[in-house]
Short mmCIF file of C-alpha atoms in Angstrom, two decimals:
data_model
loop_
_atom_site.label_atom_id
_atom_site.label_comp_id
_atom_site.label_asym_id
_atom_site.label_seq_id
_atom_site.Cartn_x
_atom_site.Cartn_y
_atom_site.Cartn_z
CA SER D 1 23.85 90.52 55.63
CA ALA D 2 23.69 90.84 51.87
CA VAL D 3 25.09 87.81 49.78
CA ILE D 4 27.54 88.41 47.07
CA SER D 5 28.32 86.55 44.07
CA GLN D 6 31.54 87.13 42.40
CA LYS D 7 33.04 85.73 39.37
CA PRO D 8 35.32 84.52 38.00
CA SER D 9 36.82 82.83 41.05
CA ARG D 10 40.08 82.67 39.43
CA ASP D 11 41.81 83.42 35.96
CA ILE D 12 45.14 83.18 34.37
CA CYS D 13 45.60 85.76 31.62
CA GLN D 14 48.24 86.88 29.07
CA ARG D 15 49.86 90.25 29.52
CA GLY D 16 48.26 93.14 27.35
CA THR D 17 44.94 91.45 27.72
CA SER D 18 41.77 92.62 29.91
CA LEU D 19 39.73 90.74 32.35
CA THR D 20 36.21 91.76 33.43
CA ILE D 21 35.14 90.68 36.93
CA GLN D 22 31.41 90.51 37.81
CA CYS D 23 29.79 91.34 41.15
CA GLN D 24 26.10 90.26 41.79
CA VAL D 25 24.29 91.17 45.10
CA ASP D 26 21.12 89.67 46.50
CA SER D 27 19.65 93.04 47.68
CA GLN D 28 19.75 96.43 46.17
CA VAL D 29 22.63 98.59 47.45
CA THR D 30 23.52 102.19 46.95
CA MET D 31 27.30 101.85 47.20
CA MET D 32 29.56 99.03 45.96
CA PHE D 33 33.30 98.89 46.36
CA TRP D 34 36.38 97.38 44.43
CA TYR D 35 39.37 96.31 46.55
CA ARG D 36 42.81 94.62 45.48
CA GLN D 37 44.70 92.47 47.59
CA GLN D 38 48.25 91.98 46.37
CA PRO D 39 50.18 88.91 47.50
CA GLY D 40 50.86 88.89 50.95
CA GLN D 41 49.56 92.33 51.50
CA SER D 42 46.47 94.18 52.76
CA LEU D 43 43.33 95.19 51.10
CA THR D 44 43.62 98.64 49.22
CA LEU D 45 40.41 100.27 47.90
CA ILE D 46 40.25 100.86 44.26
CA ALA D 47 37.12 102.93 43.77
CA THR D 48 33.60 103.39 45.11
CA ALA D 49 30.79 102.79 42.46
CA ASN D 50 27.38 104.64 43.06
CA GLN D 51 24.49 103.49 40.57
CA GLY D 52 23.90 106.17 37.82
CA SER D 53 27.16 108.09 38.40
CA GLU D 54 30.79 107.77 37.55
CA ALA D 55 32.93 105.70 39.90
CA THR D 56 35.04 107.61 42.50
CA TYR D 57 38.68 106.42 42.22
CA GLU D 58 41.42 106.31 44.81
CA SER D 59 44.78 107.81 44.69
CA GLY D 60 46.97 105.73 42.25
CA PHE D 61 43.91 104.28 40.29
CA VAL D 62 42.50 105.35 37.46
CA ILE D 63 39.60 104.84 35.20
CA ASP D 64 41.45 103.89 32.03
CA LYS D 65 43.27 101.05 33.82
CA PHE D 66 40.20 100.02 35.90
CA PRO D 67 36.98 100.85 34.48
CA ILE D 68 33.83 100.10 36.58
CA SER D 69 30.10 99.79 35.48
CA ARG D 70 27.36 100.15 37.97
CA PRO D 71 24.16 99.73 35.58
CA ASN D 72 21.66 98.99 38.24
CA LEU D 73 21.54 98.47 42.12
CA THR D 74 22.48 95.08 42.42
CA PHE D 75 25.36 94.55 39.85
CA SER D 76 28.87 95.93 38.97
CA THR D 77 31.96 95.02 37.08
CA LEU D 78 35.41 95.91 37.31
CA THR D 79 37.57 95.62 34.29
CA VAL D 80 41.48 95.00 34.57
CA SER D 81 42.76 96.60 31.32
CA ASN D 82 46.17 96.02 29.45
CA MET D 83 47.36 93.66 32.10
CA SER D 84 50.85 93.31 33.33
CA PRO D 85 52.34 90.62 35.89
CA GLU D 86 51.98 93.61 38.39
CA ASP D 87 48.29 93.30 38.30
CA SER D 88 48.24 89.79 39.60
CA SER D 89 46.30 90.00 42.88
CA ILE D 90 42.94 89.04 44.52
CA TYR D 91 40.32 91.49 43.48
CA LEU D 92 37.09 91.82 45.64
CA CYS D 93 33.85 93.79 45.76
CA SER D 94 32.35 94.89 48.72
CA VAL D 95 28.95 96.28 49.96
CA GLY D 96 28.38 97.89 53.22
CA ARG D 97 25.81 98.58 55.73
CA ASP D 98 28.16 101.23 57.25
CA ARG D 99 28.26 100.68 61.08
CA ASP D 100 26.90 97.07 60.63
CA GLY D 101 29.90 96.15 58.49
CA TYR D 102 30.70 95.28 55.09
CA THR D 103 30.51 92.32 53.31
CA PHE D 104 32.83 90.86 50.77
CA GLY D 105 32.79 88.50 47.67
CA SER D 106 34.96 85.44 47.55
CA GLY D 107 37.30 87.32 45.44
CA THR D 108 38.85 86.84 42.16
CA ARG D 109 42.48 85.34 41.99
CA LEU D 110 44.14 86.81 39.05
CA THR D 111 47.49 85.91 37.69
CA VAL D 112 49.10 87.53 34.67
CA VAL D 113 51.60 85.65 32.79
CA GLY S 1 44.73 110.62 56.58
CA ASP S 2 42.89 107.66 58.12
CA SER S 3 45.40 104.72 59.06
CA VAL S 4 45.24 101.43 60.95
CA THR S 5 48.54 99.78 62.27
CA GLN S 6 48.73 96.23 63.18
CA MET S 7 51.49 94.47 65.20
CA GLU S 8 54.06 92.67 63.05
CA GLY S 9 53.45 88.92 62.27
CA PRO S 10 53.24 86.34 61.56
CA VAL S 11 52.42 84.88 65.20
CA THR S 12 52.48 81.29 66.10
CA LEU S 13 50.87 79.95 68.98
CA SER S 14 50.03 76.52 70.58
CA GLU S 15 46.77 75.51 70.76
CA GLU S 16 44.88 76.54 74.10
CA ALA S 17 47.34 79.62 74.27
CA PHE S 18 46.07 83.02 74.79
CA LEU S 19 46.11 85.44 71.98
CA THR S 20 46.29 89.29 71.76
CA ILE S 21 46.69 90.72 68.34
CA ASN S 22 47.36 94.61 68.74
CA CYS S 23 45.66 97.38 66.83
CA THR S 24 45.87 101.28 66.57
CA TYR S 25 44.31 103.67 64.45
CA THR S 26 44.31 107.33 63.50
CA ALA S 27 41.17 108.86 62.41
CA THR S 28 39.23 112.06 62.66
CA GLY S 29 35.84 111.92 64.01
CA TYR S 30 34.19 108.85 65.22
CA PRO S 31 34.97 106.08 63.49
CA SER S 32 33.53 102.31 63.67
CA LEU S 33 36.26 99.35 64.26
CA PHE S 34 36.13 96.03 62.83
CA TRP S 35 38.18 92.87 62.75
CA TYR S 36 37.83 90.56 59.65
CA VAL S 37 39.34 87.22 59.25
CA GLN S 38 40.66 85.30 56.15
CA TYR S 39 40.67 81.48 56.53
CA PRO S 40 43.19 79.74 53.90
CA GLY S 41 41.65 79.90 50.43
CA GLU S 42 38.61 81.80 51.58
CA GLY S 43 37.20 85.39 51.50
CA LEU S 44 36.93 88.09 54.08
CA GLN S 45 34.24 87.50 56.77
CA LEU S 46 33.68 90.07 59.57
CA LEU S 47 34.60 88.69 63.04
CA LEU S 48 33.52 91.34 65.23
CA LYS S 49 32.78 95.11 65.33
CA ALA S 50 32.40 98.07 67.74
CA THR S 51 30.86 101.30 66.83
CA LYS S 52 31.70 103.76 69.76
CA ALA S 53 34.05 104.15 72.46
CA ASP S 54 33.97 101.58 75.19
CA ASP S 55 31.98 99.08 73.09
CA LYS S 56 32.98 95.39 73.21
CA GLY S 57 32.51 93.39 70.29
CA SER S 58 32.64 89.49 70.45
CA ASN S 59 32.24 86.77 68.47
CA LYS S 60 33.48 82.87 68.30
CA GLY S 61 35.35 83.67 71.66
CA PHE S 62 37.18 86.75 70.24
CA GLU S 63 36.69 90.07 71.93
CA ALA S 64 37.93 93.54 71.19
CA THR S 65 37.16 96.77 72.99
CA TYR S 66 37.06 100.11 71.61
CA ARG S 67 39.49 102.30 73.34
CA LYS S 68 39.41 105.93 72.43
CA GLU S 69 41.75 107.26 74.86
CA THR S 70 44.61 105.00 73.41
CA THR S 71 42.92 104.69 70.08
CA SER S 72 43.23 100.86 69.97
CA PHE S 73 41.10 97.85 69.30
CA HIS S 74 43.12 95.00 70.20
CA LEU S 75 41.79 91.41 69.62
CA GLU S 76 42.19 88.84 72.22
CA LYS S 77 40.94 85.28 72.93
CA GLY S 78 41.59 83.26 76.02
CA SER S 79 42.19 79.69 74.10
CA VAL S 80 42.97 79.40 70.40
CA GLN S 81 42.23 76.31 68.30
CA VAL S 82 43.83 74.98 65.39
CA SER S 83 40.74 76.30 63.34
CA ASP S 84 41.51 79.68 64.47
CA SER S 85 44.36 79.65 62.12
CA ALA S 86 43.86 82.46 59.50
CA VAL S 87 44.72 86.05 58.55
CA TYR S 88 43.36 88.82 60.73
CA PHE S 89 42.60 92.43 59.56
CA CYS S 90 41.93 95.50 61.71
CA ALA S 91 39.75 98.02 59.89
CA LEU S 92 38.08 101.28 60.38
CA LEU S 93 35.20 102.88 58.97
CA THR S 94 35.05 106.92 58.37
CA TYR S 95 32.82 109.10 56.66
CA TYR S 96 33.62 111.73 54.10
CA THR S 97 31.67 114.06 52.10
CA GLY S 98 28.36 113.58 53.40
CA ALA S 99 27.18 109.98 53.46
CA ASN S 100 30.02 108.56 51.81
CA SER S 101 31.99 106.08 54.01
CA LYS S 102 35.20 104.40 53.39
CA LEU S 103 37.02 101.07 54.88
CA THR S 104 40.61 101.36 55.61
CA PHE S 105 42.39 98.12 56.53
CA GLY S 106 45.84 97.43 58.55
CA LYS S 107 48.19 94.95 56.80
CA GLY S 108 46.73 92.11 58.36
CA ILE S 109 48.66 89.43 60.67
CA THR S 110 48.82 85.59 60.02
CA LEU S 111 48.10 83.46 62.99
CA SER S 112 49.21 79.73 62.90
CA VAL S 113 47.99 77.47 65.86
CA ARG S 114 49.74 74.26 66.43
CA PRO S 115 48.17 71.21 67.77
#
């Protein structure tokens, strides 16, 4: 299965600022996914990122708040913009081989103060 | 829409006890089903999977059988260990708009195993 390197692993940010999270995969993949895991909650899909096209956002998530880049088949970034304490969560990137299961990065633990 | 329902937690067991964690799903078509585990302070790991009805996924002593008639994928282990303490997520994979796919998670359940 793919190996994913995600960074930063954690950060504490001031409200109103932005944080960009990077996700590097050791092999080329068509689709990459970004999830949010709020404290004590399950994982919620933010968006799906295909190389060379606009990301597809799930209901409740918008590009202005969570802009995503996908410049090539092994890399993606998620930016959390104009942060508030409600954005404090773990953010995870994921790649899939469909029925073989999806692989997740180790996550970015974000605290907004 | 697609959804996954897990039993309410947390669950606390003594070492060597039998474990069952219930999971039911709602989906159109023929989803694949997964159990993921998140150990304290770590990322999400795939524990086991089943891709069609009556398939049994197994790994590390854990088993789950894909039951289409009851739309269930319950996780079981005959004898839990302290090292099994973690959060367990049931998930289903469905396809939409051609080749695109989406993984939907249940709420997760925390398992604590006492020595």
